[in-house]
Coordinates of C-alpha atoms in Angstrom, one line a residue:
M915 CA 10.7 6.5 -64.8
A916 CA 7.6 4.6 -65.9
A917 CA 6.8 7.4 -68.3
S918 CA 10.1 7.1 -70.2
T919 CA 9.6 3.3 -70.6
L920 CA 5.9 3.4 -71.4
E921 CA 6.3 2.4 -75.1
V922 CA 8.7 -0.4 -74.2
V923 CA 6.3 -1.8 -71.6
Q924 CA 3.5 -1.8 -74.1
R925 CA 5.6 -3.4 -76.9
Y926 CA 7.2 -6.2 -74.9
G927 CA 4.0 -6.7 -72.9
A928 CA 2.1 -7.4 -76.1
A929 CA 4.9 -9.7 -77.2
G930 CA 4.8 -11.7 -74.0
A931 CA 1.0 -12.1 -74.4
E932 CA 1.7 -14.1 -77.6
Y933 CA 3.2 -16.9 -75.4
I934 CA 0.1 -16.9 -73.2
K935 CA -2.0 -17.3 -76.4
G936 CA 0.2 -20.2 -77.5
Y937 CA -0.3 -21.9 -74.2
T938 CA -4.0 -21.5 -73.8
G939 CA -4.8 -21.9 -77.5
R940 CA -7.1 -18.8 -77.4
D941 CA -6.8 -15.1 -78.0
A942 CA -8.8 -13.4 -75.2
V943 CA -8.8 -10.1 -77.0
T944 CA -10.4 -11.3 -80.3
G945 CA -12.1 -14.3 -78.8
E946 CA -10.5 -16.6 -81.5
T947 CA -9.9 -20.2 -80.5
F948 CA -6.9 -21.9 -82.2
A949 CA -6.8 -25.4 -83.4
L950 CA -4.1 -26.3 -81.0
G951 CA -2.5 -24.9 -77.8
L952 CA 0.4 -26.2 -75.7
K953 CA -2.0 -27.0 -72.9
T954 CA -4.2 -29.0 -75.2
I955 CA -1.2 -30.9 -76.7
A956 CA 0.1 -31.7 -73.2
G957 CA -3.2 -33.4 -72.5
Y958 CA -2.9 -35.9 -75.4
S959 CA -2.6 -39.5 -74.3
V960 CA 0.7 -41.4 -74.7
P961 CA 0.5 -45.2 -75.1
A962 CA 3.2 -46.9 -73.0
D963 CA 4.3 -49.3 -75.8
H964 CA 5.0 -46.4 -78.3
A965 CA 5.8 -43.6 -75.8
A966 CA 9.0 -42.3 -77.5
K967 CA 7.5 -42.3 -81.0
V968 CA 4.2 -40.7 -80.0
L969 CA 5.9 -38.0 -77.8
A970 CA 8.2 -37.1 -80.7
S971 CA 5.2 -36.7 -83.0
Q972 CA 3.4 -34.5 -80.4
A973 CA 6.6 -32.6 -79.8
G974 CA 6.4 -31.6 -83.5
Y975 CA 3.0 -30.1 -83.0
A976 CA 4.2 -28.3 -79.9
A977 CA 7.2 -26.9 -81.9
E978 CA 4.7 -25.4 -84.5
V979 CA 2.8 -23.6 -81.8
A980 CA 5.8 -22.5 -79.9
A981 CA 7.6 -21.2 -83.0
T982 CA 4.4 -19.3 -84.1
S983 CA 4.2 -17.6 -80.7
R984 CA 7.9 -16.7 -80.8
D985 CA 7.7 -15.3 -84.4
N986 CA 4.8 -13.1 -83.6
A987 CA 6.4 -11.9 -80.4
E988 CA 9.5 -10.9 -82.3
A989 CA 7.4 -9.2 -84.9
I990 CA 5.7 -7.1 -82.3
I991 CA 9.1 -6.3 -80.6
N992 CA 10.5 -5.2 -84.0
G993 CA 7.4 -3.2 -84.9
S994 CA 6.5 -5.4 -87.9
P995 CA 2.9 -5.8 -88.9
V996 CA 3.5 -9.3 -90.4
R997 CA 2.1 -12.1 -88.4
T998 CA 2.7 -15.9 -88.5
V999 CA -0.2 -18.4 -88.3
R1000 CA -0.6 -22.1 -88.4
S1001 CA -2.4 -23.3 -91.5
D1002 CA -5.0 -25.0 -89.3
D1003 CA -6.0 -21.5 -88.1
H1004 CA -6.1 -19.8 -91.5
P1005 CA -9.5 -19.9 -93.5
E1006 CA -7.8 -20.5 -96.8
Y1007 CA -6.2 -23.8 -95.6
K1008 CA -8.1 -26.8 -94.4
R1009 CA -7.3 -28.6 -91.2
N1010 CA -4.2 -30.8 -91.4
H1011 CA -3.1 -29.3 -94.8
P1012 CA -0.9 -31.8 -96.6
V1013 CA 1.8 -29.3 -97.6
V1014 CA 1.7 -26.1 -95.5
D1015 CA 2.1 -26.1 -91.7
R1016 CA 2.8 -22.4 -91.2
L1017 CA 2.6 -19.1 -93.2
Q1018 CA 2.8 -15.4 -92.8
V1019 CA 0.0 -12.8 -93.3
L1020 CA 0.0 -9.1 -93.8
D1021 CA -3.3 -7.2 -93.4
G1022 CA -5.2 -10.5 -93.8
Q1023 CA -3.3 -11.5 -97.0
V1024 CA -0.9 -14.4 -97.3
V1025 CA 2.7 -13.2 -97.8
M1026 CA 4.0 -14.8 -101.0
G1027 CA 6.8 -17.3 -100.4
S1028 CA 6.1 -17.5 -96.7
E1029 CA 4.5 -21.0 -96.6
G1030 CA 6.5 -23.6 -94.9
Q1031 CA 6.5 -27.2 -93.7
M1032 CA 8.0 -28.0 -90.3
K1033 CA 9.7 -31.3 -89.8
F1034 CA 11.1 -32.5 -86.5
V1035 CA 12.5 -35.9 -87.2
A1036 CA 15.3 -37.8 -85.5
A1037 CA 18.7 -36.7 -86.7
K1038 CA 19.4 -40.2 -88.1
N1039 CA 16.4 -39.9 -90.4
C1040 CA 17.1 -36.3 -91.6
D1041 CA 19.1 -37.4 -94.7
A1042 CA 16.3 -39.8 -95.7
L1043 CA 13.8 -37.0 -95.3
L1044 CA 15.8 -34.7 -97.6
N1045 CA 16.1 -37.4 -100.2
K1046 CA 12.3 -38.1 -100.2
I1047 CA 11.8 -34.4 -100.9
A1048 CA 14.5 -34.0 -103.6
K1049 CA 13.9 -37.2 -105.4
P1050 CA 11.8 -36.5 -108.6
D1051 CA 9.1 -39.1 -107.6
G1052 CA 9.9 -38.9 -103.8
E1053 CA 7.3 -39.5 -101.1
F1054 CA 7.5 -35.9 -99.9
A1055 CA 8.0 -34.3 -103.3
R1056 CA 5.0 -32.1 -102.5
Y1057 CA 7.2 -30.1 -100.1
R1058 CA 9.4 -28.8 -102.8
G1059 CA 9.2 -25.1 -103.5
I1060 CA 8.3 -24.1 -99.9
K1061 CA 10.3 -23.5 -96.8
L1062 CA 11.4 -26.6 -94.9
E1063 CA 11.8 -25.7 -91.2
L1064 CA 14.2 -28.0 -89.3
P1065 CA 15.5 -28.2 -85.7
S1066 CA 18.4 -25.9 -85.1
E1067 CA 20.9 -28.6 -84.5
Q1068 CA 20.1 -30.2 -87.9
M1069 CA 20.4 -27.1 -90.1
A1070 CA 24.1 -27.1 -90.8
G1071 CA 24.2 -30.8 -91.6
A1072 CA 21.1 -30.7 -93.7
E1073 CA 22.4 -27.9 -95.9
A1074 CA 25.8 -29.7 -96.3
T1075 CA 24.0 -32.9 -97.2
C1076 CA 21.9 -31.1 -99.9
R1077 CA 25.0 -29.5 -101.5
S1078 CA 27.1 -32.7 -101.4
E1079 CA 24.3 -34.9 -102.8
A1080 CA 23.7 -32.4 -105.6
A1081 CA 27.4 -32.5 -106.5
K1082 CA 27.5 -36.3 -106.5
L1083 CA 24.4 -36.5 -108.6
R1084 CA 25.8 -34.1 -111.2
A1085 CA 29.0 -36.1 -111.3
N1086 CA 27.0 -39.3 -111.9
A1087 CA 24.9 -37.6 -114.5
D1088 CA 28.1 -36.6 -116.4
A1089 CA 29.4 -40.2 -116.2
V1090 CA 26.1 -41.7 -117.4
D1091 CA 25.7 -39.1 -120.1
A1092 CA 29.2 -40.1 -121.4
L1093 CA 27.9 -43.7 -121.6
G1094 CA 25.1 -42.5 -124.0
K1095 CA 22.2 -42.6 -121.4
P1096 CA 20.9 -39.0 -121.7
E1097 CA 17.5 -39.8 -120.1
V1098 CA 19.1 -41.3 -117.0
A1099 CA 21.5 -38.3 -116.9
A1100 CA 18.6 -35.8 -117.1
R1101 CA 16.8 -37.5 -114.2
L1102 CA 20.0 -37.4 -112.1
R1103 CA 20.4 -33.7 -112.9
E1104 CA 16.8 -33.0 -112.0
H1105 CA 17.5 -34.8 -108.7
A1106 CA 20.5 -32.6 -108.2
D1107 CA 18.6 -29.4 -109.0
N1108 CA 16.0 -30.4 -106.5
Y1109 CA 18.7 -30.8 -103.8
D1110 CA 20.0 -27.3 -104.6
Q1111 CA 16.5 -25.8 -104.4
L1112 CA 15.9 -27.6 -101.1
A1113 CA 19.2 -26.2 -99.7
G1114 CA 18.0 -22.7 -100.5
N1115 CA 14.6 -23.4 -98.8
L1116 CA 16.0 -24.8 -95.6
K1117 CA 15.0 -22.6 -92.6
D1118 CA 16.0 -22.8 -89.0
A1119 CA 12.9 -23.4 -86.9
G1120 CA 14.6 -21.5 -84.0
L1121 CA 14.0 -24.5 -81.7
T1122 CA 16.0 -27.7 -81.1
S1123 CA 14.5 -31.2 -80.8
E1124 CA 15.1 -31.0 -77.1
D1125 CA 13.2 -27.7 -76.9
A1126 CA 10.2 -29.2 -78.8
L1127 CA 10.0 -32.1 -76.4
F1128 CA 10.2 -29.7 -73.4
Y1129 CA 7.3 -27.7 -74.8
R1130 CA 5.3 -30.9 -75.0
T1131 CA 6.2 -32.3 -71.6
H1132 CA 6.4 -29.0 -69.6
P1133 CA 4.3 -26.4 -71.5
R1134 CA 3.6 -24.2 -68.5
I1135 CA 7.2 -23.9 -67.4
A1136 CA 8.3 -23.4 -71.0
T1137 CA 5.7 -20.6 -71.4
L1138 CA 6.9 -18.9 -68.2
R1139 CA 10.4 -19.2 -69.4
D1140 CA 9.6 -17.5 -72.7
I1141 CA 7.7 -14.7 -70.9
A1142 CA 10.6 -14.2 -68.5
H1143 CA 13.1 -14.0 -71.4
T1144 CA 10.9 -11.4 -73.1
T1145 CA 10.5 -9.3 -69.9
H1146 CA 14.2 -9.5 -69.3
R1147 CA 14.8 -8.0 -72.7
A1148 CA 12.2 -5.3 -71.8
G1149 CA 14.0 -4.7 -68.6
M1150 CA 17.3 -4.2 -70.5
E1151 CA 15.6 -1.6 -72.7
G1152 CA 14.1 0.0 -69.6
A1153 CA 17.5 0.2 -68.0
K1154 CA 18.8 2.1 -71.0
G1155 CA 15.9 4.5 -70.9
G1156 CA 16.2 4.8 -67.1
A1157 CA 19.9 5.5 -67.3
M1158 CA 19.3 8.3 -69.9
V1159 CA 16.7 10.0 -67.7
G1160 CA 18.6 9.4 -64.5
A1161 CA 21.8 10.7 -66.0
A1162 CA 20.1 13.8 -67.3
I1163 CA 18.4 14.6 -64.0
S1164 CA 21.5 13.8 -61.9
L1165 CA 23.8 15.8 -64.2
A1166 CA 21.6 18.8 -64.0
T1167 CA 21.2 18.6 -60.2
N1168 CA 24.9 18.1 -59.6
A1169 CA 26.0 20.7 -62.1
F1170 CA 23.9 23.3 -60.2
L1171 CA 25.5 22.2 -56.9
V1172 CA 29.0 22.6 -58.4
A1173 CA 28.0 26.0 -60.0
T1174 CA 26.8 27.2 -56.6
E1175 CA 30.0 25.9 -54.9
R1176 CA 28.1 23.5 -52.7
Q1177 CA 29.8 20.4 -54.1
Q1178 CA 33.2 19.5 -55.4
M1179 CA 33.6 18.3 -59.0
K1180 CA 34.9 15.0 -58.0
A1181 CA 32.0 14.3 -55.7
A1182 CA 29.6 15.4 -58.4
V1183 CA 31.0 13.0 -60.9
G1184 CA 30.6 10.1 -58.4
A1185 CA 27.0 11.3 -57.6
V1186 CA 26.1 11.3 -61.3
A1187 CA 27.4 7.8 -61.7
I1188 CA 25.5 6.5 -58.7
G1189 CA 22.4 8.3 -59.7
T1190 CA 22.6 6.9 -63.2
A1191 CA 23.2 3.3 -61.9
K1192 CA 20.2 3.6 -59.5
A1193 CA 18.0 4.9 -62.3
A1194 CA 19.1 2.1 -64.6
G1195 CA 18.2 -0.5 -61.9
L1196 CA 14.8 1.1 -61.3
G1197 CA 14.2 1.3 -65.0
Y1198 CA 15.0 -2.4 -65.4
A1199 CA 12.7 -3.5 -62.5
S1200 CA 9.8 -1.3 -63.4
T1201 CA 9.9 -2.1 -67.1
A1202 CA 10.3 -5.9 -66.7
A1203 CA 7.5 -6.1 -64.1
G1204 CA 5.3 -3.7 -66.2
A1205 CA 5.7 -5.8 -69.3
T1206 CA 4.8 -9.0 -67.4
L1207 CA 1.7 -7.3 -65.9
T1208 CA 0.7 -6.1 -69.4
S1209 CA 1.0 -9.6 -70.9
V1210 CA -1.2 -11.1 -68.2
M1211 CA -3.8 -8.3 -68.3
Q1212 CA -4.0 -8.4 -72.1
Q1213 CA -5.0 -12.1 -72.1
S1214 CA -7.2 -11.8 -69.1
S1215 CA -10.9 -12.8 -69.4
S1216 CA -11.9 -9.4 -68.0
Q1217 CA -12.5 -6.8 -70.7
G1218 CA -11.7 -4.1 -68.2
L1219 CA -8.2 -5.5 -67.6
Q1220 CA -7.7 -5.9 -71.3
T1221 CA -8.6 -2.2 -71.8
L1222 CA -6.2 -1.2 -69.0
S1223 CA -3.4 -3.2 -70.6
R1224 CA -3.4 -0.9 -73.6
T1225 CA -2.9 2.1 -71.3
A1226 CA -0.1 3.3 -69.0
A1227 CA -1.8 1.5 -66.1
P1228 CA 0.5 -1.5 -65.8
A1229 CA 3.7 0.5 -65.9
M1230 CA 2.1 3.0 -63.4
V1231 CA 1.0 0.3 -61.0
V1232 CA 4.5 -1.1 -60.9
N1233 CA 6.1 2.3 -60.5
V1234 CA 3.7 3.2 -57.7
C1235 CA 4.6 0.0 -55.8
I1236 CA 8.3 0.7 -56.2
T1237 CA 8.1 4.5 -55.4
M1238 CA 5.7 4.1 -52.5
G1239 CA 7.9 1.4 -51.1
V1240 CA 10.6 4.0 -50.6
S1241 CA 8.2 6.2 -48.6
I1242 CA 6.9 3.3 -46.6
K1243 CA 10.4 2.3 -45.7
R1244 CA 11.3 5.8 -44.6
Y1245 CA 8.1 5.9 -42.4
A1246 CA 8.8 2.5 -41.0
N1247 CA 12.4 3.6 -40.1
S1248 CA 11.0 6.7 -38.4
E1249 CA 12.7 9.0 -40.9
I1250 CA 9.5 10.8 -41.5
D1251 CA 6.3 11.2 -39.4
G1252 CA 2.7 10.4 -40.4
L1253 CA 2.0 13.8 -41.9
Q1254 CA 5.1 13.9 -43.9
F1255 CA 4.4 10.3 -45.1
M1256 CA 0.9 11.3 -46.4
E1257 CA 2.3 14.5 -48.0
E1258 CA 5.1 12.5 -49.7
I1259 CA 2.9 9.7 -51.1
G1260 CA 0.3 12.3 -52.2
E1261 CA 2.9 14.3 -54.2
K1262 CA 4.4 11.1 -55.7
G1263 CA 1.0 9.8 -56.6
A1264 CA -0.1 13.0 -58.3
G1265 CA 3.3 13.2 -60.1
M1266 CA 3.1 9.7 -61.4
L1267 CA -0.5 10.2 -62.7
A1268 CA 0.4 13.4 -64.5
S1269 CA 3.7 12.1 -65.8
G1270 CA 1.9 9.1 -67.3
M1271 CA -0.6 11.4 -69.1
M1272 CA 2.1 13.7 -70.3
A1273 CA 4.3 10.8 -71.4
A1274 CA 1.6 9.6 -73.7
L1275 CA 1.2 13.1 -75.2
G1276 CA 5.0 13.4 -75.4
Q1277 CA 5.2 10.1 -77.3
V1278 CA 2.6 11.4 -79.8
A1279 CA 4.3 14.7 -80.2
I1280 CA 7.8 13.2 -80.4
P1281 CA 7.4 9.7 -82.0
I1282 CA 10.9 8.6 -81.0
P1283 CA 11.0 5.6 -78.6
V1284 CA 11.9 6.7 -75.0
L1285 CA 12.7 10.3 -75.9
G1286 CA 9.2 11.6 -76.4
A1287 CA 7.8 9.7 -73.4
A1288 CA 10.8 10.8 -71.2
I1289 CA 10.4 14.5 -72.0
G1290 CA 6.6 14.4 -71.6
G1291 CA 6.9 12.4 -68.3
M1292 CA 9.5 14.8 -66.9
I1293 CA 7.3 17.8 -67.8
G1294 CA 4.2 16.2 -66.3
C1295 CA 6.0 15.2 -63.1
T1296 CA 7.5 18.6 -62.6
L1297 CA 4.2 20.5 -63.2
S1298 CA 2.2 18.1 -61.0
S1299 CA 4.7 18.4 -58.2
M1300 CA 4.6 22.2 -58.5
F1301 CA 0.8 22.3 -58.4
Y1302 CA 0.7 19.7 -55.6
R1303 CA 3.0 21.7 -53.4
E1304 CA 1.2 24.9 -54.1
A1305 CA -2.1 23.2 -53.3
M1306 CA -0.6 21.8 -50.0
L1307 CA 0.7 25.3 -49.1
A1308 CA -2.6 26.9 -49.8
G1309 CA -4.3 24.2 -47.7
K1310 CA -1.9 24.8 -44.9
N1311 CA -2.5 28.6 -45.1
A1312 CA -6.2 28.1 -45.2
A1313 CA -5.9 25.9 -42.1
L1314 CA -3.8 28.5 -40.3
A1315 CA -6.3 31.2 -41.3
K1316 CA -9.2 29.2 -40.0
E1317 CA -7.3 28.6 -36.7
A1318 CA -6.7 32.3 -36.3
L1319 CA -10.4 33.0 -37.1
D1320 CA -11.5 30.5 -34.5
Q1321 CA -9.2 32.2 -31.9
A1322 CA -10.6 35.6 -32.8
I1323 CA -14.1 34.3 -32.4
E1324 CA -13.2 32.8 -29.1
L1325 CA -11.7 36.0 -27.8
H1326 CA -14.7 38.0 -29.0
Q1327 CA -17.0 35.7 -27.2
A1328 CA -14.9 36.0 -24.0
A1329 CA -15.0 39.8 -24.3
R1330 CA -18.7 39.8 -24.7
E1331 CA -19.1 37.6 -21.6
E1332 CA -16.8 39.9 -19.6
I1333 CA -18.7 43.1 -20.7
Q1334 CA -21.9 41.4 -19.7
R1335 CA -20.5 40.6 -16.3
Q1336 CA -19.3 44.2 -15.8
R1337 CA -22.7 45.6 -16.8
E1338 CA -24.4 43.3 -14.3
A1339 CA -21.9 44.4 -11.6
L1340 CA -22.5 48.1 -12.4
A1341 CA -26.2 47.5 -12.2
M1342 CA -25.9 45.8 -8.8
F1343 CA -23.6 48.6 -7.7
M1344 CA -26.1 51.2 -8.8
V1345 CA -28.9 49.4 -7.1
A1346 CA -26.9 49.1 -3.8
E1347 CA -25.1 52.5 -3.7
L1348 CA -27.5 54.9 -5.5
P1349 CA -29.8 55.4 -2.5
A1350 CA -26.9 56.1 -0.2
M1351 CA -25.6 58.6 -2.7
R1352 CA -28.9 60.4 -2.9
A1353 CA -29.1 60.6 0.9
A1354 CA -25.6 61.9 1.2
T1355 CA -26.2 64.4 -1.6
T1356 CA -29.3 65.6 0.1
D1357 CA -27.5 66.1 3.4
L1358 CA -24.7 68.0 1.7
L1359 CA -27.1 70.3 -0.1
L1360 CA -29.0 70.9 3.2
A1361 CA -25.7 71.9 4.8
L1362 CA -24.9 74.3 2.0
D1363 CA -28.4 75.8 2.0
A1364 CA -28.1 76.7 5.7
S1365 CA -28.0 80.5 6.4
A1366 CA -24.6 82.0 6.9
A1367 CA -25.4 82.7 10.5
A1368 CA -26.4 79.1 11.2
L1369 CA -23.6 77.6 9.1
E1370 CA -20.8 76.0 11.2
V1371 CA -17.6 75.4 9.6
D1372 CA -16.9 72.1 11.3
A1373 CA -20.4 70.8 10.5
F1374 CA -19.9 71.8 6.8
A1375 CA -16.5 70.1 6.7
T1376 CA -18.0 66.9 8.2
A1377 CA -20.7 66.9 5.6
I1378 CA -18.2 67.4 2.8
N1379 CA -15.9 64.7 4.1
S1380 CA -18.7 62.2 4.4
Y1381 CA -19.8 62.8 0.8
A1382 CA -16.1 62.5 -0.4
T1383 CA -15.7 59.2 1.5
L1384 CA -18.8 57.9 -0.1
L1385 CA -17.3 58.6 -3.5
G1386 CA -14.1 56.8 -2.5
A1387 CA -11.9 59.9 -1.7
T1388 CA -10.4 61.4 1.4
L1389 CA -10.1 65.2 1.8
E1390 CA -7.0 66.9 3.3
F1391 CA -8.7 68.6 6.2
G1392 CA -11.4 67.2 8.5
C1393 CA -12.2 70.3 10.5
M1394 CA -11.2 74.0 10.9
G1395 CA -8.6 73.1 13.6
E1396 CA -6.7 70.9 11.1
F1397 CA -6.7 73.7 8.6
E1398 CA -5.3 76.2 11.0
M1399 CA -2.6 73.8 12.1
F1400 CA -1.6 73.3 8.4
M1401 CA -1.5 77.1 7.8
A1402 CA 0.8 77.5 10.8
S1403 CA 3.1 74.8 9.6
D1404 CA 5.7 74.8 6.7
Q1405 CA 4.1 71.8 4.9
P1406 CA 3.3 72.2 1.2
L1407 CA -0.3 72.0 0.0
R1408 CA -1.0 69.0 -2.1
L1409 CA -4.0 69.2 -4.3

């Protein structure tokens, strides 16, 4: 999921960082310190006897800073290379320039026609301000020809005033001209032309007078609000991308189940809808949080964090937290054991790292927002999961093989010990029985060597039986009498 929203996280994260720069008055990436920041303006003193007037004036400065941050954030979101700067921060304009408050630059060059003056005055004084600009010898005639940025709530009335005043002046000019006063008529027409020109140069500052005062009095809350608004937009983009990826995966999965007759079509439609909704929610959460983290990391004082903010790390960190949270919950609910938990988070971790890398490559190969990163991320996640499972299987097989080898070694050792015991027992038997065997063998041979005349059958039978007993056998006949009795009987001879 994080892979498919990588580009969105980077873009909106960089946009959110503009508001942090506006608050601190410093760009941590370039090291540039601006003339003013919302935090600095908020520290200005406010005399009690002129509090309202001084706060209104300071709110005008805050509006310049806030509008500049907003314009640059929008430019980043829209992919525009044009940037807005305050004249105080541009080398070609001196501090407190008498005409220009803000301007746009492109590749270091001022964009022609982008210079503007921002005026946040009370609504009751707006008409007087316009007249001082439009009047040929007016106090603010120097503002003619450039953009005049006004509070949002004054825009419609200011333009209407310019148009109506121009029409009145031209009518007066015609009347005066009819009286034979061409010089006066020319001056009135010039005044009218200036009003028309001013009407065309009016520009909505994008902030109300109330907004400007809030930026002055509550700069930190206002900055957090702007970042939250930006990350919400990032989340909505992430929800779209998440829904696309989730729908594709859920559709493929459920189509397979329907094709194999393991799920009904009605149930599959519902499962696709639920899967898409869950993916959209996850996409929103991971993208919004990732964009916020990117904004903070980009303006961190640590160069290491600044470098990481330009990678997939913020999005991956958030996705890891969300994804691992699912496994932790399953483990806490005893749905999986410790080994399954470790295997699960190992596979997910490997998948997310690989999907992040492949998402970046996919975005390069297919430079279409969301699509390239989504395809690359899915490929990376699939491959990494495949490799991880094969590695786990190989590890398990290796563990089983080692266990079998250990058992074989144990059996071998036991067999060797048993053989040794048998050898020792045989040796003891030979030592104990061999002399008796030799004596019995000698007696048997002596009995056989006796002369036929001296040989007694019973004595020979006794010698043979003694030798057989020594060998652990019992002969059928112990003497001649037993043999004769057997011969006289009907019993069979068993050898």
